[in-house]
PDB file of C-alpha atoms and ligand atoms in Angstrom:
ATOM      1  CA  SER A   1     -66.914  51.537   5.378  1.00  0.00           C
ATOM      2  CA  ALA A   2     -64.238  54.099   4.665  1.00  0.00           C
ATOM      3  CA  LEU A   3     -60.612  53.195   5.029  1.00  0.00           C
ATOM      4  CA  PRO A   4     -58.683  55.237   7.532  1.00  0.00           C
ATOM      5  CA  PRO A   5     -56.567  57.885   5.824  1.00  0.00           C
ATOM      6  CA  PRO A   6     -53.001  56.732   5.180  1.00  0.00           C
ATOM      7  CA  ARG A   7     -50.548  57.934   7.749  1.00  0.00           C
ATOM      8  CA  THR A   8     -48.552  60.923   6.668  1.00  0.00           C
ATOM      9  CA  ARG A   9     -44.878  60.128   6.651  1.00  0.00           C
ATOM     10  CA  ILE A  10     -42.676  62.600   8.444  1.00  0.00           C
ATOM     11  CA  PHE A  11     -39.239  63.552   7.217  1.00  0.00           C
ATOM     12  CA  LYS A  12     -37.055  65.041   9.891  1.00  0.00           C
ATOM     13  CA  ILE A  13     -34.424  67.406   8.519  1.00  0.00           C
ATOM     14  CA  ILE A  14     -32.047  69.241  10.804  1.00  0.00           C
ATOM     15  CA  VAL A  15     -30.512  72.593   9.936  1.00  0.00           C
ATOM     16  CA  ILE A  16     -27.056  73.223  11.336  1.00  0.00           C
ATOM     17  CA  GLY A  17     -24.533  76.036  11.235  1.00  0.00           C
ATOM     18  CA  ASP A  18     -23.140  79.028  13.091  1.00  0.00           C
ATOM     19  CA  SER A  19     -25.379  81.521  14.744  1.00  0.00           C
ATOM     20  CA  GLY A  20     -26.477  84.267  12.336  1.00  0.00           C
ATOM     21  CA  VAL A  21     -26.107  82.363   9.062  1.00  0.00           C
ATOM     22  CA  GLY A  22     -29.878  82.399   8.512  1.00  0.00           C
ATOM     23  CA  LYS A  23     -31.106  78.999   9.692  1.00  0.00           C
ATOM     24  CA  THR A  24     -34.230  80.452  11.226  1.00  0.00           C
ATOM     25  CA  CYS A  25     -34.962  82.594   8.168  1.00  0.00           C
ATOM     26  CA  LEU A  26     -34.467  79.673   5.781  1.00  0.00           C
ATOM     27  CA  THR A  27     -36.743  77.347   7.702  1.00  0.00           C
ATOM     28  CA  TYR A  28     -39.310  80.096   8.158  1.00  0.00           C
ATOM     29  CA  ARG A  29     -39.226  80.907   4.475  1.00  0.00           C
ATOM     30  CA  PHE A  30     -39.732  77.291   3.509  1.00  0.00           C
ATOM     31  CA  CYS A  31     -42.613  76.738   5.913  1.00  0.00           C
ATOM     32  CA  ALA A  32     -44.328  80.126   5.906  1.00  0.00           C
ATOM     33  CA  GLY A  33     -43.443  81.196   2.349  1.00  0.00           C
ATOM     34  CA  LYS A  34     -41.881  84.507   3.285  1.00  0.00           C
ATOM     35  CA  PHE A  35     -38.867  86.110   4.888  1.00  0.00           C
ATOM     36  CA  PRO A  36     -39.629  86.800   8.543  1.00  0.00           C
ATOM     37  CA  GLU A  37     -40.140  90.442   9.499  1.00  0.00           C
ATOM     38  CA  LYS A  38     -37.920  89.960  12.469  1.00  0.00           C
ATOM     39  CA  THR A  39     -36.363  86.946  14.074  1.00  0.00           C
ATOM     40  CA  GLU A  40     -35.293  86.423  17.589  1.00  0.00           C
ATOM     41  CA  ALA A  41     -32.305  84.328  18.451  1.00  0.00           C
ATOM     42  CA  THR A  42     -33.464  80.746  18.526  1.00  0.00           C
ATOM     43  CA  ILE A  43     -33.584  79.303  22.002  1.00  0.00           C
ATOM     44  CA  GLY A  44     -32.949  75.606  22.215  1.00  0.00           C
ATOM     45  CA  VAL A  45     -34.687  73.894  19.320  1.00  0.00           C
ATOM     46  CA  ASP A  46     -37.580  75.056  17.207  1.00  0.00           C
ATOM     47  CA  PHE A  47     -39.215  73.101  14.532  1.00  0.00           C
ATOM     48  CA  ARG A  48     -41.357  74.104  11.622  1.00  0.00           C
ATOM     49  CA  GLU A  49     -43.389  71.874   9.358  1.00  0.00           C
ATOM     50  CA  ARG A  50     -44.745  71.920   5.876  1.00  0.00           C
ATOM     51  CA  LEU A  51     -46.774  69.398   3.964  1.00  0.00           C
ATOM     52  CA  VAL A  52     -45.498  68.638   0.491  1.00  0.00           C
ATOM     53  CA  GLU A  53     -46.685  66.188  -2.097  1.00  0.00           C
ATOM     54  CA  ILE A  54     -44.102  63.897  -3.660  1.00  0.00           C
ATOM     55  CA  ASP A  55     -45.177  61.285  -6.212  1.00  0.00           C
ATOM     56  CA  GLY A  56     -48.766  61.645  -5.100  1.00  0.00           C
ATOM     57  CA  GLU A  57     -47.952  61.066  -1.466  1.00  0.00           C
ATOM     58  CA  LYS A  58     -48.364  63.756   1.139  1.00  0.00           C
ATOM     59  CA  ILE A  59     -45.236  64.057   3.209  1.00  0.00           C
ATOM     60  CA  LYS A  60     -44.652  66.200   6.226  1.00  0.00           C
ATOM     61  CA  ILE A  61     -41.293  67.924   6.154  1.00  0.00           C
ATOM     62  CA  GLN A  62     -40.212  68.737   9.653  1.00  0.00           C
ATOM     63  CA  LEU A  63     -37.352  71.208   9.797  1.00  0.00           C
ATOM     64  CA  TRP A  64     -35.478  71.391  13.044  1.00  0.00           C
ATOM     65  CA  ASP A  65     -33.814  74.687  13.677  1.00  0.00           C
ATOM     66  CA  THR A  66     -31.308  75.073  16.495  1.00  0.00           C
ATOM     67  CA  ALA A  67     -29.590  77.651  18.481  1.00  0.00           C
ATOM     68  CA  GLY A  68     -25.833  77.677  18.095  1.00  0.00           C
ATOM     69  CA  GLN A  69     -25.260  78.467  21.745  1.00  0.00           C
ATOM     70  CA  GLU A  70     -23.237  75.891  23.584  1.00  0.00           C
ATOM     71  CA  ARG A  71     -25.284  75.907  26.746  1.00  0.00           C
ATOM     72  CA  PHE A  72     -28.395  74.855  24.875  1.00  0.00           C
ATOM     73  CA  ARG A  73     -26.650  72.456  22.586  1.00  0.00           C
ATOM     74  CA  LYS A  74     -25.120  70.292  25.255  1.00  0.00           C
ATOM     75  CA  SER A  75     -28.449  69.197  26.630  1.00  0.00           C
ATOM     76  CA  MET A  76     -30.308  69.086  23.323  1.00  0.00           C
ATOM     77  CA  VAL A  77     -27.851  67.531  20.979  1.00  0.00           C
ATOM     78  CA  GLN A  78     -28.780  63.875  21.401  1.00  0.00           C
ATOM     79  CA  HIS A  79     -32.456  64.564  21.013  1.00  0.00           C
ATOM     80  CA  TYR A  80     -31.813  66.689  18.008  1.00  0.00           C
ATOM     81  CA  TYR A  81     -29.967  64.050  16.007  1.00  0.00           C
ATOM     82  CA  ARG A  82     -32.321  61.205  16.803  1.00  0.00           C
ATOM     83  CA  ASN A  83     -33.985  59.629  13.740  1.00  0.00           C
ATOM     84  CA  VAL A  84     -32.755  62.243  11.331  1.00  0.00           C
ATOM     85  CA  HIS A  85     -33.526  61.752   7.630  1.00  0.00           C
ATOM     86  CA  ALA A  86     -31.318  64.487   6.252  1.00  0.00           C
ATOM     87  CA  VAL A  87     -28.965  67.240   7.360  1.00  0.00           C
ATOM     88  CA  VAL A  88     -28.617  70.744   5.948  1.00  0.00           C
ATOM     89  CA  PHE A  89     -25.348  72.541   6.763  1.00  0.00           C
ATOM     90  CA  VAL A  90     -25.624  76.286   6.378  1.00  0.00           C
ATOM     91  CA  TYR A  91     -22.918  78.943   6.129  1.00  0.00           C
ATOM     92  CA  ASP A  92     -23.204  82.628   5.289  1.00  0.00           C
ATOM     93  CA  VAL A  93     -21.504  83.620   2.014  1.00  0.00           C
ATOM     94  CA  THR A  94     -20.657  87.007   3.568  1.00  0.00           C
ATOM     95  CA  ASN A  95     -18.993  85.480   6.620  1.00  0.00           C
ATOM     96  CA  ALA A  96     -15.806  83.456   6.183  1.00  0.00           C
ATOM     97  CA  VAL A  97     -15.855  82.401   9.819  1.00  0.00           C
ATOM     98  CA  SER A  98     -19.155  80.612   9.313  1.00  0.00           C
ATOM     99  CA  PHE A  99     -17.570  78.695   6.431  1.00  0.00           C
ATOM    100  CA  ARG A 100     -14.517  77.760   8.472  1.00  0.00           C
ATOM    101  CA  SER A 101     -16.809  76.382  11.177  1.00  0.00           C
ATOM    102  CA  LEU A 102     -18.256  73.777   8.844  1.00  0.00           C
ATOM    103  CA  PRO A 103     -15.749  70.994   9.591  1.00  0.00           C
ATOM    104  CA  ALA A 104     -16.660  71.166  13.265  1.00  0.00           C
ATOM    105  CA  TRP A 105     -20.372  70.943  12.465  1.00  0.00           C
ATOM    106  CA  ILE A 106     -19.750  68.059  10.102  1.00  0.00           C
ATOM    107  CA  GLU A 107     -17.735  66.284  12.770  1.00  0.00           C
ATOM    108  CA  GLU A 108     -20.468  66.740  15.366  1.00  0.00           C
ATOM    109  CA  CYS A 109     -22.957  65.357  12.916  1.00  0.00           C
ATOM    110  CA  LYS A 110     -20.780  62.354  12.135  1.00  0.00           C
ATOM    111  CA  GLN A 111     -20.589  61.521  15.795  1.00  0.00           C
ATOM    112  CA  HIS A 112     -24.298  61.719  16.398  1.00  0.00           C
ATOM    113  CA  ALA A 113     -26.052  60.884  13.173  1.00  0.00           C
ATOM    114  CA  LEU A 114     -24.771  57.580  11.855  1.00  0.00           C
ATOM    115  CA  GLY A 115     -21.746  58.818   9.977  1.00  0.00           C
ATOM    116  CA  SER A 116     -22.374  59.745   6.391  1.00  0.00           C
ATOM    117  CA  GLU A 117     -25.318  57.485   5.631  1.00  0.00           C
ATOM    118  CA  VAL A 118     -27.704  60.349   6.185  1.00  0.00           C
ATOM    119  CA  PRO A 119     -28.107  62.556   3.098  1.00  0.00           C
ATOM    120  CA  ARG A 120     -26.411  65.891   3.638  1.00  0.00           C
ATOM    121  CA  ILE A 121     -26.434  69.118   1.686  1.00  0.00           C
ATOM    122  CA  LEU A 122     -24.440  72.321   1.953  1.00  0.00           C
ATOM    123  CA  VAL A 123     -26.168  75.682   1.698  1.00  0.00           C
ATOM    124  CA  GLY A 124     -24.447  79.049   1.260  1.00  0.00           C
ATOM    125  CA  ASN A 125     -27.035  81.586   2.368  1.00  0.00           C
ATOM    126  CA  LYS A 126     -27.381  85.381   1.874  1.00  0.00           C
ATOM    127  CA  CYS A 127     -26.277  85.388  -1.738  1.00  0.00           C
ATOM    128  CA  ASP A 128     -28.473  88.461  -2.232  1.00  0.00           C
ATOM    129  CA  LEU A 129     -25.586  90.373  -0.612  1.00  0.00           C
ATOM    130  CA  GLN A 130     -23.329  90.173  -3.671  1.00  0.00           C
ATOM    131  CA  ASP A 131     -21.183  93.139  -2.642  1.00  0.00           C
ATOM    132  CA  SER A 132     -20.073  91.463   0.557  1.00  0.00           C
ATOM    133  CA  ILE A 133     -19.120  87.988  -0.593  1.00  0.00           C
ATOM    134  CA  GLN A 134     -16.342  86.422   1.467  1.00  0.00           C
ATOM    135  CA  VAL A 135     -16.852  82.815   0.460  1.00  0.00           C
ATOM    136  CA  GLY A 136     -16.597  82.349  -3.285  1.00  0.00           C
ATOM    137  CA  THR A 137     -18.453  79.663  -5.156  1.00  0.00           C
ATOM    138  CA  ASP A 138     -15.273  77.858  -6.258  1.00  0.00           C
ATOM    139  CA  MET A 139     -13.991  77.457  -2.736  1.00  0.00           C
ATOM    140  CA  ALA A 140     -17.389  76.328  -1.488  1.00  0.00           C
ATOM    141  CA  GLN A 141     -17.780  73.870  -4.347  1.00  0.00           C
ATOM    142  CA  GLN A 142     -14.379  72.344  -3.613  1.00  0.00           C
ATOM    143  CA  PHE A 143     -15.331  71.905  -0.001  1.00  0.00           C
ATOM    144  CA  ALA A 144     -18.687  70.401  -0.932  1.00  0.00           C
ATOM    145  CA  ASP A 145     -16.993  67.963  -3.335  1.00  0.00           C
ATOM    146  CA  ALA A 146     -14.453  66.955  -0.719  1.00  0.00           C
ATOM    147  CA  HIS A 147     -17.312  66.089   1.624  1.00  0.00           C
ATOM    148  CA  SER A 148     -19.510  64.521  -1.046  1.00  0.00           C
ATOM    149  CA  MET A 149     -22.325  66.990  -0.595  1.00  0.00           C
ATOM    150  CA  PRO A 150     -24.224  68.989  -3.170  1.00  0.00           C
ATOM    151  CA  LEU A 151     -23.846  72.761  -2.791  1.00  0.00           C
ATOM    152  CA  PHE A 152     -26.669  75.267  -3.106  1.00  0.00           C
ATOM    153  CA  GLU A 153     -26.153  78.980  -2.888  1.00  0.00           C
ATOM    154  CA  THR A 154     -29.316  80.789  -2.054  1.00  0.00           C
ATOM    155  CA  SER A 155     -30.964  83.552  -0.098  1.00  0.00           C
ATOM    156  CA  ALA A 156     -33.749  83.283   2.413  1.00  0.00           C
ATOM    157  CA  LYS A 157     -34.460  86.949   1.839  1.00  0.00           C
ATOM    158  CA  ASN A 158     -34.504  87.295  -1.906  1.00  0.00           C
ATOM    159  CA  PRO A 159     -34.197  83.871  -3.461  1.00  0.00           C
ATOM    160  CA  ASN A 160     -34.929  85.194  -6.940  1.00  0.00           C
ATOM    161  CA  SER A 161     -32.330  87.916  -6.836  1.00  0.00           C
ATOM    162  CA  GLN A 162     -30.847  88.178 -10.311  1.00  0.00           C
ATOM    163  CA  GLY A 163     -28.921  90.909 -12.061  1.00  0.00           C
ATOM    164  CA  ASP A 164     -25.774  89.608 -10.713  1.00  0.00           C
ATOM    165  CA  GLY A 165     -27.106  88.989  -7.394  1.00  0.00           C
ATOM    166  CA  SER A 166     -27.790  85.808  -9.271  1.00  0.00           C
ATOM    167  CA  CYS A 167     -27.693  82.810  -7.051  1.00  0.00           C
ATOM    168  CA  HIS A 168     -25.655  80.303  -8.842  1.00  0.00           C
ATOM    169  CA  ASN A 169     -26.921  76.846  -8.143  1.00  0.00           C
ATOM    170  CA  SER A 170     -30.405  77.346  -7.003  1.00  0.00           C
ATOM    171  CA  ASP A 171     -32.477  80.442  -7.327  1.00  0.00           C
ATOM    172  CA  HIS A 172     -35.098  79.371  -4.906  1.00  0.00           C
ATOM    173  CA  VAL A 173     -34.870  78.240  -1.348  1.00  0.00           C
ATOM    174  CA  GLU A 174     -37.624  75.717  -2.016  1.00  0.00           C
ATOM    175  CA  ALA A 175     -35.389  73.929  -4.448  1.00  0.00           C
ATOM    176  CA  ILE A 176     -32.953  73.123  -1.701  1.00  0.00           C
ATOM    177  CA  LEU A 177     -35.259  72.163   1.130  1.00  0.00           C
TER     178      LEU A 177
HETATM  179  P1  LIG B 201     -29.703  81.925  12.605  1.00  0.00           P
HETATM  180  O1  LIG B 201     -29.003  82.371  13.837  1.00  0.00           O
HETATM  181  O2  LIG B 201     -28.833  81.008  11.780  1.00  0.00           O
HETATM  182  O3  LIG B 201     -31.045  81.313  12.870  1.00  0.00           O
HETATM  183  O4  LIG B 201     -29.917  83.222  11.693  1.00  0.00           O
HETATM  184  P2  LIG B 201     -31.260  84.078  11.483  1.00  0.00           P
HETATM  185  O5  LIG B 201     -32.211  83.348  10.605  1.00  0.00           O
HETATM  186  O6  LIG B 201     -31.769  84.539  12.805  1.00  0.00           O
HETATM  187  O7  LIG B 201     -30.672  85.294  10.635  1.00  0.00           O
HETATM  188  C1  LIG B 201     -29.609  86.091  11.160  1.00  0.00           C
HETATM  189  C2  LIG B 201     -29.628  87.472  10.490  1.00  0.00           C
HETATM  190  O8  LIG B 201     -29.355  87.329   9.108  1.00  0.00           O
HETATM  191  C3  LIG B 201     -30.980  88.183  10.594  1.00  0.00           C
HETATM  192  O9  LIG B 201     -30.724  89.551  10.769  1.00  0.00           O
HETATM  193  C4  LIG B 201     -31.619  87.922   9.246  1.00  0.00           C
HETATM  194  O10 LIG B 201     -32.501  88.959   8.878  1.00  0.00           O
HETATM  195  C5  LIG B 201     -30.410  87.885   8.323  1.00  0.00           C
HETATM  196  N1  LIG B 201     -30.613  86.987   7.166  1.00  0.00           N
HETATM  197  C6  LIG B 201     -30.986  85.688   7.184  1.00  0.00           C
HETATM  198  N2  LIG B 201     -31.049  85.177   5.935  1.00  0.00           N
HETATM  199  C7  LIG B 201     -30.698  86.183   5.100  1.00  0.00           C
HETATM  200  C8  LIG B 201     -30.562  86.291   3.672  1.00  0.00           C
HETATM  201  O11 LIG B 201     -30.763  85.349   2.898  1.00  0.00           O
HETATM  202  N3  LIG B 201     -30.164  87.501   3.185  1.00  0.00           N
HETATM  203  C9  LIG B 201     -29.917  88.566   4.013  1.00  0.00           C
HETATM  204  N4  LIG B 201     -29.534  89.721   3.426  1.00  0.00           N
HETATM  205  N5  LIG B 201     -30.037  88.512   5.340  1.00  0.00           N
HETATM  206  C10 LIG B 201     -30.417  87.337   5.883  1.00  0.00           C
HETATM  207 MG1  LIG B 202     -31.963  80.929  14.700  1.00  0.00          MG
END
């Protein structure tokens, strides 16, 4: 008789950062393979999934995307951080405010998700917009080092943008997620 298929392990990864940095576009791109035609502001929590194969094992990557709005966060936040395997902090390289918000997001995460035992990465999104950079790579790298996180600069829209829209660390969103 046939053995039951092995259970697919699920990796829960939460994506955090200010509203507008591209969390929905990044998760959509990773799961649907393309930049969304149009996105609506996320309400509450959305999650998207993609099956990947790692060392011959099929693994379900579950990306949790949130709304930044306070009124949703208050009720959702506990649920959101439960049993998290990894955290992705996102800022927008064309928006210094979104970079300055990172310490607050990191603090929230520390309080809810078992301190720093959970793997965390830092993602600077929208690096296709090279003419509007407000957060330089050096500054971001210093911040990432200070918080012991790897930094990836990328673009949900045009992850292969070269010709000096070149995305420094990672030229594909899939490499980060
Ligand atoms: P969220 O609030 O963090 O979920 O941000 P969204 O994913 O809704 O994106 C906010 C806006 O930024 C939308 O207008 C997107 O089209 C745009 N956007 C997201 N990612 C990128 C990117 O990599 N490059 C560019 N140029 N625009 C982006
Ligand atoms: Mg969103």
